[in-house]
Short mmCIF file of C-alpha atoms in Angstrom, two decimals:
data_model
loop_
_atom_site.label_atom_id
_atom_site.label_comp_id
_atom_site.label_asym_id
_atom_site.label_seq_id
_atom_site.Cartn_x
_atom_site.Cartn_y
_atom_site.Cartn_z
CA UNK A 1 -60.29 40.60 85.18
CA UNK A 2 -59.44 43.33 87.67
CA UNK A 3 -61.00 42.92 91.09
CA UNK A 4 -63.84 45.07 92.33
CA UNK A 5 -65.31 45.28 95.79
CA UNK A 6 -68.79 44.01 96.49
CA UNK A 7 -70.93 47.10 96.72
CA UNK A 8 -74.23 47.03 98.62
CA UNK A 9 -76.94 48.80 96.65
CA UNK A 10 -78.04 52.20 97.96
CA UNK A 11 -81.32 52.31 99.82
CA UNK A 12 -84.14 54.56 98.59
CA UNK A 13 -84.20 58.00 100.18
CA UNK A 14 -86.96 58.71 102.68
CA UNK A 15 -90.02 60.73 101.66
CA UNK A 16 -91.70 63.62 103.44
CA UNK A 17 -93.92 62.48 106.29
CA UNK A 18 -97.51 62.03 105.14
CA UNK A 19 -100.57 63.14 107.07
CA UNK A 20 -101.94 60.58 109.57
CA UNK A 21 -105.05 59.91 107.48
CA UNK A 22 -102.93 59.40 104.36
CA UNK A 23 -100.57 57.03 106.20
CA UNK A 24 -103.48 54.89 107.43
CA UNK A 25 -104.94 54.75 103.93
CA UNK A 26 -101.65 53.54 102.44
CA UNK A 27 -100.45 51.16 105.17
CA UNK A 28 -102.32 48.05 103.99
CA UNK A 29 -101.18 48.06 100.34
CA UNK A 30 -97.68 49.09 101.44
CA UNK A 31 -97.46 46.14 103.82
CA UNK A 32 -98.63 43.80 101.07
CA UNK A 33 -96.02 45.17 98.69
CA UNK A 34 -93.26 44.74 101.27
CA UNK A 35 -94.36 41.16 101.93
CA UNK A 36 -94.28 40.41 98.21
CA UNK A 37 -90.74 41.78 97.98
CA UNK A 38 -89.53 40.08 101.15
CA UNK A 39 -86.34 38.22 100.44
CA UNK A 40 -85.90 39.89 97.06
CA UNK A 41 -84.15 43.07 98.22
CA UNK A 42 -80.66 43.23 96.65
CA UNK A 43 -77.90 42.31 99.09
CA UNK A 44 -74.86 42.64 96.84
CA UNK A 45 -74.07 43.90 93.38
CA UNK A 46 -70.78 43.38 91.54
CA UNK A 47 -69.01 42.37 88.37
CA UNK A 48 -68.01 38.79 87.52
CA UNK A 49 -66.94 37.04 84.38
CA UNK A 50 -69.47 34.33 83.46
CA UNK A 51 -69.00 32.23 80.31
CA UNK A 52 -66.17 34.56 79.22
CA UNK A 53 -68.41 37.65 79.40
CA UNK A 54 -68.31 40.46 81.94
CA UNK A 55 -71.63 40.46 83.77
CA UNK A 56 -73.47 42.71 86.17
CA UNK A 57 -74.48 40.33 89.01
CA UNK A 58 -77.09 41.03 91.69
CA UNK A 59 -77.69 38.80 94.73
CA UNK A 60 -80.81 38.75 96.90
CA UNK A 61 -81.96 36.25 99.50
CA UNK A 62 -84.24 34.63 96.91
CA UNK A 63 -82.30 34.67 93.66
CA UNK A 64 -79.10 35.41 91.79
CA UNK A 65 -79.45 37.53 88.63
CA UNK A 66 -76.93 38.54 86.00
CA UNK A 67 -76.78 40.09 82.57
CA UNK A 68 -73.82 40.77 80.25
CA UNK A 69 -72.32 44.25 80.24
CA UNK A 70 -72.50 45.33 76.60
CA UNK A 71 -71.06 48.48 75.01
CA UNK A 72 -73.63 51.02 73.92
CA UNK A 73 -74.41 50.62 70.21
CA UNK A 74 -73.46 53.79 68.27
CA UNK A 75 -76.34 53.18 65.86
CA UNK A 76 -78.90 52.50 68.58
CA UNK A 77 -79.41 48.95 67.28
CA UNK A 78 -82.02 47.30 69.52
CA UNK A 79 -80.78 43.80 68.60
CA UNK A 80 -77.68 44.44 70.72
CA UNK A 81 -79.86 45.13 73.76
CA UNK A 82 -81.70 41.85 73.22
CA UNK A 83 -78.43 39.99 73.63
CA UNK A 84 -78.14 41.31 77.19
CA UNK A 85 -81.12 39.29 78.44
CA UNK A 86 -81.02 38.76 82.20
CA UNK A 87 -80.54 35.22 83.55
CA UNK A 88 -81.78 34.06 86.94
CA UNK A 89 -81.32 31.15 89.32
CA UNK A 90 -83.40 30.68 92.44
CA UNK A 91 -81.37 30.32 95.64
CA UNK A 92 -83.63 27.46 96.72
CA UNK A 93 -82.14 25.49 93.79
CA UNK A 94 -78.54 26.11 94.96
CA UNK A 95 -77.05 23.39 97.18
CA UNK A 96 -73.37 24.33 97.38
CA UNK A 97 -70.96 27.22 96.87
CA UNK A 98 -67.17 26.90 96.71
CA UNK A 99 -64.23 29.27 96.27
CA UNK A 100 -62.50 28.43 93.00
CA UNK A 101 -58.67 28.29 93.16
CA UNK A 102 -55.81 27.25 90.93
CA UNK A 103 -53.44 24.85 92.69
CA UNK A 104 -50.27 23.08 91.66
CA UNK A 105 -50.09 19.29 91.55
CA UNK A 106 -50.11 17.95 95.11
CA UNK A 107 -51.12 21.30 96.61
CA UNK A 108 -54.10 20.81 98.96
CA UNK A 109 -54.48 24.30 100.43
CA UNK A 110 -54.14 27.86 99.25
CA UNK A 111 -53.65 28.61 95.57
CA UNK A 112 -54.59 31.52 93.34
CA UNK A 113 -58.21 32.59 93.79
CA UNK A 114 -60.12 32.54 90.51
CA UNK A 115 -63.67 33.21 91.70
CA UNK A 116 -66.73 31.38 93.01
CA UNK A 117 -68.48 28.22 91.78
CA UNK A 118 -72.18 27.78 92.50
CA UNK A 119 -73.76 24.31 92.26
CA UNK A 120 -77.45 24.09 91.45
CA UNK A 121 -80.03 21.32 91.14
CA UNK A 122 -81.79 21.05 87.76
CA UNK A 123 -84.75 19.03 86.54
CA UNK A 124 -83.73 17.90 83.09
CA UNK A 125 -86.46 15.48 82.01
CA UNK A 126 -88.94 12.94 83.37
CA UNK A 127 -88.31 13.89 87.01
CA UNK A 128 -84.57 13.23 86.65
CA UNK A 129 -82.46 15.68 88.64
CA UNK A 130 -78.86 16.61 87.87
CA UNK A 131 -76.29 19.05 89.22
CA UNK A 132 -74.99 22.07 87.34
CA UNK A 133 -71.95 24.27 88.06
CA UNK A 134 -71.94 28.03 87.39
CA UNK A 135 -68.56 29.78 87.54
CA UNK A 136 -68.38 33.41 88.68
CA UNK A 137 -64.81 34.51 87.92
CA UNK A 138 -63.15 37.44 89.65
CA UNK A 139 -59.55 37.72 90.87
CA UNK A 140 -60.29 40.02 93.82
CA UNK A 141 -59.92 38.16 97.15
CA UNK A 142 -62.03 40.68 99.11
CA UNK A 143 -64.74 40.73 96.46
CA UNK A 144 -65.07 36.93 96.32
CA UNK A 145 -64.85 36.44 100.09
CA UNK A 146 -67.69 38.91 100.69
CA UNK A 147 -69.92 37.20 98.11
CA UNK A 148 -68.98 33.77 99.41
CA UNK A 149 -70.03 34.70 102.98
CA UNK A 150 -73.38 36.05 101.84
CA UNK A 151 -74.08 32.99 99.68
CA UNK A 152 -73.21 30.62 102.54
CA UNK A 153 -75.47 32.53 104.94
CA UNK A 154 -78.39 32.13 102.53
CA UNK A 155 -77.76 28.39 102.10
CA UNK A 156 -77.46 27.90 105.85
CA UNK A 157 -80.95 29.36 106.18
CA UNK A 158 -82.59 26.33 104.55
CA UNK A 159 -83.52 24.40 107.68
CA UNK A 160 -84.46 21.01 106.21
CA UNK A 161 -81.11 20.43 104.52
CA UNK A 162 -79.07 17.78 106.37
CA UNK A 163 -75.58 18.45 107.71
CA UNK A 164 -74.89 14.95 109.06
CA UNK A 165 -76.22 11.58 107.84
CA UNK A 166 -76.05 7.97 109.00
CA UNK A 167 -75.67 5.83 105.86
CA UNK A 168 -76.36 2.09 105.47
CA UNK A 169 -75.11 0.34 102.32
CA UNK A 170 -76.27 -3.20 101.52
CA UNK A 171 -73.50 -4.68 99.33
CA UNK A 172 -75.66 -7.72 98.45
CA UNK A 173 -78.53 -5.80 96.85
CA UNK A 174 -79.49 -6.76 93.28
CA UNK A 175 -76.27 -7.19 91.25
CA UNK A 176 -74.08 -6.22 94.23
CA UNK A 177 -73.87 -2.69 92.89
CA UNK A 178 -74.90 -0.70 95.98
CA UNK A 179 -71.33 0.00 97.13
CA UNK A 180 -70.38 1.29 93.67
CA UNK A 181 -73.56 3.38 93.44
CA UNK A 182 -72.89 5.04 96.79
CA UNK A 183 -69.17 5.80 96.50
CA UNK A 184 -69.22 6.77 92.81
CA UNK A 185 -72.52 8.67 92.49
CA UNK A 186 -73.84 9.64 95.90
CA UNK A 187 -70.88 10.28 98.22
CA UNK A 188 -69.36 12.98 95.93
CA UNK A 189 -72.63 14.95 96.06
CA UNK A 190 -72.82 14.65 99.85
CA UNK A 191 -69.22 15.88 100.09
CA UNK A 192 -69.91 18.76 97.73
CA UNK A 193 -72.84 19.82 99.93
CA UNK A 194 -70.60 19.65 103.05
CA UNK A 195 -72.66 16.81 104.54
CA UNK A 196 -70.80 14.66 107.06
CA UNK A 197 -71.51 10.93 106.79
CA UNK A 198 -71.06 7.87 108.98
CA UNK A 199 -71.22 4.79 106.71
CA UNK A 200 -72.05 1.23 107.72
CA UNK A 201 -71.69 -1.46 105.04
CA UNK A 202 -74.06 -4.16 106.30
CA UNK A 203 -72.68 -7.68 106.68
CA UNK A 204 -75.81 -9.73 107.43
CA UNK A 205 -79.60 -9.51 107.52
CA UNK A 206 -80.61 -7.45 110.56
CA UNK A 207 -77.25 -5.65 110.80
CA UNK A 208 -78.81 -2.22 110.17
CA UNK A 209 -81.52 -2.95 112.73
CA UNK A 210 -78.97 -3.81 115.42
CA UNK A 211 -76.93 -0.67 114.68
CA UNK A 212 -80.01 1.58 114.81
CA UNK A 213 -80.95 0.21 118.22
CA UNK A 214 -77.61 1.32 119.67
CA UNK A 215 -76.31 4.35 117.74
CA UNK A 216 -76.60 7.96 118.86
CA UNK A 217 -79.36 9.11 116.51
CA UNK A 218 -79.32 12.66 117.88
CA UNK A 219 -75.94 13.14 116.20
CA UNK A 220 -77.56 12.88 112.76
CA UNK A 221 -80.07 14.89 110.74
CA UNK A 222 -81.22 11.84 108.80
CA UNK A 223 -80.64 8.20 107.90
CA UNK A 224 -79.93 7.00 104.35
CA UNK A 225 -80.28 3.47 103.00
CA UNK A 226 -78.55 2.36 99.79
CA UNK A 227 -80.17 -0.88 98.64
CA UNK A 228 -83.44 -2.46 97.56
CA UNK A 229 -86.91 -2.47 99.06
CA UNK A 230 -86.02 -5.11 101.66
CA UNK A 231 -83.04 -3.08 102.91
CA UNK A 232 -85.10 0.11 103.09
CA UNK A 233 -87.86 -1.71 104.95
CA UNK A 234 -85.38 -2.98 107.54
CA UNK A 235 -83.95 0.50 108.11
CA UNK A 236 -87.42 2.09 108.34
CA UNK A 237 -88.48 -0.61 110.81
CA UNK A 238 -85.33 -0.06 112.87
CA UNK A 239 -85.78 3.71 112.89
CA UNK A 240 -89.38 3.44 114.09
CA UNK A 241 -88.59 0.69 116.59
CA UNK A 242 -85.86 2.88 118.06
CA UNK A 243 -88.39 5.74 118.35
CA UNK A 244 -90.69 3.51 120.42
CA UNK A 245 -87.80 2.41 122.65
CA UNK A 246 -86.70 6.02 123.25
CA UNK A 247 -90.30 6.95 124.08
CA UNK A 248 -90.56 4.13 126.63
CA UNK A 249 -93.18 2.25 124.61
CA UNK A 250 -93.79 -1.48 124.82
CA UNK A 251 -92.35 -2.79 121.54
CA UNK A 252 -94.15 -6.14 121.81
CA UNK A 253 -97.48 -4.48 121.12
CA UNK A 254 -97.64 -0.99 119.62
CA UNK A 255 -101.15 0.44 119.17
CA UNK A 256 -100.22 4.12 118.92
CA UNK A 257 -96.59 4.43 117.78
CA UNK A 258 -94.64 7.68 118.02
CA UNK A 259 -93.11 9.28 114.91
CA UNK A 260 -89.60 8.59 113.72
CA UNK A 261 -87.27 11.27 115.12
CA UNK A 262 -85.34 11.90 111.90
CA UNK A 263 -86.12 11.43 108.18
CA UNK A 264 -85.11 8.50 105.99
CA UNK A 265 -83.49 8.79 102.57
CA UNK A 266 -83.69 6.05 99.93
CA UNK A 267 -80.95 5.49 97.33
CA UNK A 268 -82.22 2.85 94.86
CA UNK A 269 -79.81 -0.03 94.30
CA UNK A 270 -82.17 -3.01 94.25
CA UNK A 271 -84.32 -4.82 91.69
CA UNK A 272 -87.75 -3.17 91.85
CA UNK A 273 -87.10 -0.17 94.14
CA UNK A 274 -90.80 0.49 94.71
CA UNK A 275 -90.30 3.05 97.47
CA UNK A 276 -87.75 5.03 95.43
CA UNK A 277 -90.05 5.06 92.38
CA UNK A 278 -92.92 6.24 94.58
CA UNK A 279 -90.86 9.08 96.10
CA UNK A 280 -88.95 10.27 93.03
CA UNK A 281 -90.97 8.98 90.07
CA UNK A 282 -87.80 7.31 88.75
CA UNK A 283 -85.02 4.89 89.69
CA UNK A 284 -82.00 7.20 89.60
CA UNK A 285 -79.37 7.39 92.33
CA UNK A 286 -78.31 10.99 91.57
CA UNK A 287 -81.93 12.17 91.65
CA UNK A 288 -82.42 10.47 95.03
CA UNK A 289 -79.19 11.97 96.40
CA UNK A 290 -80.14 15.48 95.26
CA UNK A 291 -83.57 15.24 96.91
CA UNK A 292 -81.73 14.38 100.14
CA UNK A 293 -79.17 17.17 99.69
CA UNK A 294 -81.90 19.73 98.96
CA UNK A 295 -83.87 18.66 102.02
CA UNK A 296 -87.05 17.79 100.13
CA UNK A 297 -89.18 15.92 102.69
CA UNK A 298 -92.50 14.17 102.55
CA UNK A 299 -94.50 12.79 105.49
CA UNK A 300 -95.52 9.20 104.73
CA UNK A 301 -98.01 6.76 106.27
CA UNK A 302 -96.65 3.54 107.79
CA UNK A 303 -98.38 0.27 108.70
CA UNK A 304 -97.86 -1.97 111.70
CA UNK A 305 -98.10 -5.72 111.08
CA UNK A 306 -98.94 -7.64 114.25
CA UNK A 307 -100.10 -11.00 115.51
CA UNK A 308 -102.58 -10.98 118.40
CA UNK A 309 -99.61 -11.06 120.79
CA UNK A 310 -96.71 -9.11 119.24
CA UNK A 311 -95.53 -6.53 116.73
CA UNK A 312 -94.02 -8.16 113.66
CA UNK A 313 -92.93 -5.23 111.55
CA UNK A 314 -93.34 -1.61 110.55
CA UNK A 315 -93.81 -1.41 106.78
CA UNK A 316 -95.45 0.32 103.82
CA UNK A 317 -97.02 -2.55 101.86
CA UNK A 318 -97.62 -6.30 102.01
CA UNK A 319 -98.88 -9.22 99.92
CA UNK A 320 -100.34 -12.52 101.02
CA UNK A 321 -100.94 -15.40 98.64
CA UNK A 322 -99.38 -15.31 95.17
CA UNK A 323 -97.04 -12.37 95.87
CA UNK A 324 -95.77 -13.91 99.10
CA UNK A 325 -95.41 -17.45 97.74
CA UNK A 326 -93.41 -16.13 94.78
CA UNK A 327 -90.99 -14.37 97.13
CA UNK A 328 -90.73 -17.44 99.38
CA UNK A 329 -89.78 -19.62 96.40
CA UNK A 330 -87.23 -17.06 95.20
CA UNK A 331 -85.60 -17.02 98.63
CA UNK A 332 -85.11 -20.80 98.43
CA UNK A 333 -83.10 -20.33 95.22
CA UNK A 334 -80.74 -17.54 96.23
CA UNK A 335 -77.90 -19.43 94.55
CA UNK A 336 -79.39 -18.25 91.23
CA UNK A 337 -78.61 -14.82 89.77
CA UNK A 338 -81.14 -12.23 90.96
CA UNK A 339 -83.11 -11.76 87.73
CA UNK A 340 -83.19 -15.50 86.94
CA UNK A 341 -84.27 -16.32 90.47
CA UNK A 342 -87.21 -13.96 90.36
CA UNK A 343 -88.32 -15.07 86.88
CA UNK A 344 -88.11 -18.73 87.89
CA UNK A 345 -90.11 -18.16 91.08
CA UNK A 346 -92.78 -16.17 89.24
CA UNK A 347 -93.27 -18.79 86.51
CA UNK A 348 -93.16 -21.72 88.95
CA UNK A 349 -95.70 -20.13 91.33
CA UNK A 350 -97.95 -19.26 88.39
CA UNK A 351 -97.77 -22.85 87.18
CA UNK A 352 -98.77 -24.09 90.66
CA UNK A 353 -101.42 -21.39 91.10
CA UNK A 354 -103.67 -22.21 94.06
CA UNK A 355 -106.01 -20.06 96.14
CA UNK A 356 -105.91 -19.63 99.91
CA UNK A 357 -109.10 -19.83 101.95
CA UNK A 358 -109.21 -16.73 104.15
CA UNK A 359 -111.41 -14.56 106.28
CA UNK A 360 -110.69 -10.86 105.83
CA UNK A 361 -111.95 -8.36 108.40
CA UNK A 362 -111.48 -4.63 107.87
CA UNK A 363 -112.52 -1.17 109.00
CA UNK A 364 -113.43 0.76 105.85
CA UNK A 365 -112.96 4.43 105.10
CA UNK A 366 -115.45 3.99 102.30
CA UNK A 367 -117.11 0.67 101.71
CA UNK A 368 -116.47 0.42 97.98
CA UNK A 369 -114.06 2.14 95.61
CA UNK A 370 -115.69 4.11 92.80
CA UNK A 371 -114.07 1.88 90.18
CA UNK A 372 -115.07 -1.41 91.87
CA UNK A 373 -116.65 -3.97 89.59
CA UNK A 374 -119.93 -5.82 90.20
CA UNK A 375 -121.00 -3.92 93.31
CA UNK A 376 -124.09 -6.03 93.92
CA UNK A 377 -121.99 -9.17 94.24
CA UNK A 378 -119.68 -7.55 96.77
CA UNK A 379 -122.48 -6.09 98.84
CA UNK A 380 -123.98 -9.56 99.05
CA UNK A 381 -120.73 -11.07 100.31
CA UNK A 382 -119.89 -8.35 102.82
CA UNK A 383 -121.55 -8.00 106.20
CA UNK A 384 -123.31 -4.66 106.36
CA UNK A 385 -122.47 -1.93 108.81
CA UNK A 386 -121.28 1.66 109.18
CA UNK A 387 -117.79 2.80 108.31
CA UNK A 388 -116.84 2.52 112.01
CA UNK A 389 -117.81 -1.17 112.18
CA UNK A 390 -115.77 -4.15 111.10
CA UNK A 391 -116.71 -5.71 107.76
CA UNK A 392 -115.95 -9.32 106.83
CA UNK A 393 -115.51 -11.23 103.61
CA UNK A 394 -114.66 -14.90 103.24
CA UNK A 395 -113.58 -16.93 100.26
CA UNK A 396 -110.77 -18.46 98.25
CA UNK A 397 -108.28 -15.78 97.22
CA UNK A 398 -105.29 -15.95 94.88
CA UNK A 399 -103.71 -12.79 96.28
CA UNK A 400 -104.36 -10.18 98.95
CA UNK A 401 -102.50 -6.85 98.82
CA UNK A 402 -102.49 -4.26 101.62
CA UNK A 403 -100.73 -1.03 100.69
CA UNK A 404 -100.43 2.37 102.38
CA UNK A 405 -98.55 3.92 99.44
CA UNK A 406 -99.15 3.80 95.64
CA UNK A 407 -96.17 1.43 95.10
CA UNK A 408 -94.93 2.67 91.73
CA UNK A 409 -92.30 0.71 89.82
CA UNK A 410 -91.11 0.23 86.25
CA UNK A 411 -93.45 -2.75 85.81
CA UNK A 412 -96.43 -0.86 87.26
CA UNK A 413 -96.22 2.79 86.13
CA UNK A 414 -99.65 3.58 87.62
CA UNK A 415 -98.69 1.82 90.83
CA UNK A 416 -99.71 -1.44 92.44
CA UNK A 417 -102.26 0.58 94.44
CA UNK A 418 -102.92 3.72 92.36
CA UNK A 419 -105.98 4.74 94.40
CA UNK A 420 -104.05 5.42 97.60
CA UNK A 421 -101.59 8.22 98.41
CA UNK A 422 -98.43 8.68 100.45
CA UNK A 423 -100.09 10.31 103.44
CA UNK A 424 -103.88 10.29 103.35
CA UNK A 425 -104.23 7.96 106.34
CA UNK A 426 -105.65 5.01 104.43
CA UNK A 427 -104.65 1.66 102.96
CA UNK A 428 -105.72 -0.02 99.74
CA UNK A 429 -107.03 -3.53 100.26
CA UNK A 430 -106.93 -5.41 96.94
CA UNK A 431 -108.43 -8.89 96.89
CA UNK A 432 -108.09 -11.24 93.91
CA UNK A 433 -110.60 -14.08 94.10
CA UNK A 434 -110.03 -17.54 92.70
CA UNK A 435 -110.17 -17.57 88.91
CA UNK A 436 -108.56 -19.31 85.97
CA UNK A 437 -104.84 -18.97 85.32
CA UNK A 438 -105.55 -17.21 82.02
CA UNK A 439 -107.75 -14.58 83.68
CA UNK A 440 -105.25 -14.06 86.48
CA UNK A 441 -102.49 -13.46 83.91
CA UNK A 442 -104.68 -10.87 82.17
CA UNK A 443 -105.02 -9.09 85.52
CA UNK A 444 -101.24 -9.13 86.07
CA UNK A 445 -100.54 -7.79 82.57
CA UNK A 446 -102.81 -4.81 83.21
CA UNK A 447 -100.30 -3.51 85.78
CA UNK A 448 -97.81 -2.76 82.99
CA UNK A 449 -100.32 -0.65 81.03
CA UNK A 450 -102.46 2.40 81.66
CA UNK A 451 -105.62 0.32 81.78
CA UNK A 452 -107.48 -0.30 85.04
CA UNK A 453 -106.01 -3.49 86.49
CA UNK A 454 -108.97 -3.83 88.87
CA UNK A 455 -111.69 -3.91 86.20
CA UNK A 456 -112.30 -7.66 86.51
CA UNK A 457 -115.22 -9.47 88.16
CA UNK A 458 -112.79 -11.39 90.40
CA UNK A 459 -110.95 -8.31 91.76
CA UNK A 460 -112.26 -6.32 94.73
CA UNK A 461 -110.78 -3.08 96.07
CA UNK A 462 -111.49 -1.28 99.34
CA UNK A 463 -110.13 1.75 101.15
CA UNK A 464 -109.51 0.79 104.76
CA UNK A 465 -107.93 1.77 108.08
CA UNK A 466 -107.33 -1.70 109.52
CA UNK A 467 -107.26 -5.24 108.13
CA UNK A 468 -107.14 -8.67 109.76
CA UNK A 469 -106.12 -11.63 107.62
CA UNK A 470 -106.97 -15.06 109.01
CA UNK A 471 -106.21 -18.05 106.73
CA UNK A 472 -108.34 -21.15 107.20
CA UNK A 473 -106.33 -24.33 107.75
CA UNK A 474 -107.59 -27.33 105.80
CA UNK A 475 -108.29 -30.56 107.63
CA UNK A 476 -108.94 -34.16 106.72
CA UNK A 477 -108.20 -35.33 103.17
CA UNK A 478 -107.50 -31.75 102.02
CA UNK A 479 -104.82 -31.09 104.64
CA UNK A 480 -102.06 -31.90 102.14
CA UNK A 481 -103.07 -28.74 100.25
CA UNK A 482 -101.59 -26.53 102.98
CA UNK A 483 -98.65 -26.08 100.63
CA UNK A 484 -97.64 -22.62 101.76
CA UNK A 485 -97.14 -23.49 105.43
CA UNK A 486 -93.65 -23.86 106.82
CA UNK A 487 -92.61 -26.29 109.54
CA UNK A 488 -93.86 -23.95 112.29
CA UNK A 489 -97.35 -23.71 110.78
CA UNK A 490 -96.86 -20.14 109.55
CA UNK A 491 -97.80 -18.51 106.25
CA UNK A 492 -95.37 -16.45 104.14
CA UNK A 493 -95.92 -12.70 103.86
CA UNK A 494 -94.17 -10.34 101.46
CA UNK A 495 -93.67 -7.13 103.44
CA UNK A 496 -91.87 -4.48 101.37
CA UNK A 497 -89.94 -7.18 99.52
CA UNK A 498 -88.88 -8.93 102.74
CA UNK A 499 -90.08 -12.46 103.45
CA UNK A 500 -91.89 -12.87 106.77
CA UNK A 501 -93.16 -16.25 107.97
CA UNK A 502 -95.49 -15.60 110.85
CA UNK A 503 -98.54 -16.96 112.65
CA UNK A 504 -101.76 -17.42 110.76
CA UNK A 505 -103.61 -14.25 111.84
CA UNK A 506 -102.04 -10.87 111.00
CA UNK A 507 -103.49 -7.50 112.01
CA UNK A 508 -102.52 -4.52 109.85
CA UNK A 509 -103.07 -0.90 110.95
CA UNK A 510 -102.18 2.31 109.11
CA UNK A 511 -100.61 5.17 111.09
CA UNK A 512 -100.80 8.55 109.32
CA UNK A 513 -97.56 10.41 108.56
CA UNK A 514 -95.49 8.30 110.94
CA UNK A 515 -92.18 8.95 109.18
CA UNK A 516 -90.60 11.65 107.02
CA UNK A 517 -88.92 10.44 103.84
CA UNK A 518 -86.61 12.51 101.67
CA UNK A 519 -88.45 13.01 98.39
CA UNK A 520 -91.62 14.53 97.01
CA UNK A 521 -95.24 13.57 96.50
CA UNK A 522 -95.35 12.06 93.02
CA UNK A 523 -98.78 13.65 92.52
CA UNK A 524 -97.05 17.04 92.63
CA UNK A 525 -93.94 16.25 90.56
CA UNK A 526 -95.12 17.93 87.38
CA UNK A 527 -96.27 21.05 89.21
CA UNK A 528 -93.08 21.45 91.26
CA UNK A 529 -90.34 21.29 88.66
CA UNK A 530 -86.91 22.43 89.83
CA UNK A 531 -85.76 24.63 87.00
CA UNK A 532 -82.94 26.94 86.12
CA UNK A 533 -82.37 29.01 82.97
CA UNK A 534 -78.64 29.35 83.41
CA UNK A 535 -77.88 26.87 80.62
#
């Protein structure tokens, strides 16, 4: 194809000056029209070859449009005109643009210019994102350089897109696949988007935390964790702990934490990947990487888990009782393969199912969820008071879940806590009272279906701001039943898939929108599809 210069479109000629009254009458609708067209004024117009067809291409700040240049039909056949249908891509869906050159083997620079390649982000199916390349061929150096500069200027205008990332890779996650996932699927996309990375492959538990306490965070636009829920929880905790240190806060007791300074990205490479499912609606490394590349960000609530004397952890969700004891047993059998270890721990804990006697105190946002079962029973067990007063319930509980996010995963498509959201400033408190093993299994099976897993007489749900969990130690002949205590007299907690063995009383607070995570609100996934009609 012969080269052509990029030609800016001519501007409309000015009209005769209107009378003052006429100008005032037209100014409001004219301003509205200009606002509607803002960003859609043509910047460049030229000819490129796309899919082996010469096309008339128009670039604006908002979109790229093209249509094939077809010869005029001598018979006036309208079917020919239909073939010239215009195609459009939105610039917000473009994440990279490169000059396309032909090089000889071993040649790293220079080469014959062939045109421009534009890389876009597409939503193919079921929230899964993929990248797509569109080739605009033209042999003119001046023509392509002019278009390339304009395209880069538009992309540089998207402020949330990262230019530099600190990356943590946990090589021990799940089937030890995190390193492969990052270098084979994620790193090429970061490179394509011209994102600089500083990678740390973690060598021990707490490695990421120690690095985050010392590294120069201001050099990065975001932090990325490649691993499972436990790895992500450690990085999120480290990022928020560093924010408190930089703000001069006392990290032993944090009542009003400051926000994380930079966002966190999650690349799923673990077993359940609850946080990734909640952010992306799917476990898919390329989808996660593209959300990071595109700068999609979502403010998310975070909890603090504390004893009366110190901060234990920042986190998103926790389980006490069955969920924590299962994790504790799995950790004792790490010599087993991951899937076998988890299945063994689940079955063994279910076989030894025992309740814990606890006192739960909480500050409610609303006293009872709309879908709660047997309200009269719960009102009788709960001390009355306003929503600003602490409520208490006591009893023998098989499991207690405290979750600030919905906690979606493949085994719980509705979420472990479907009545909460990513950033509405509340936690779901889900209490499973003592019941038979058969009934408890029915409750667990409901998580895998679309049925309401809380519609049982032994399950209570509350929407709360704060929770205190205080287990009751048995004494006398029953003391041998303190089976979940470790040598230090602490109970196991499952916090975001990480095992924590801490003092008996734990205080949980939710802190609204404390951290930005790369991703979207899963409630809005269907209404915010990233689409492109170029294929």
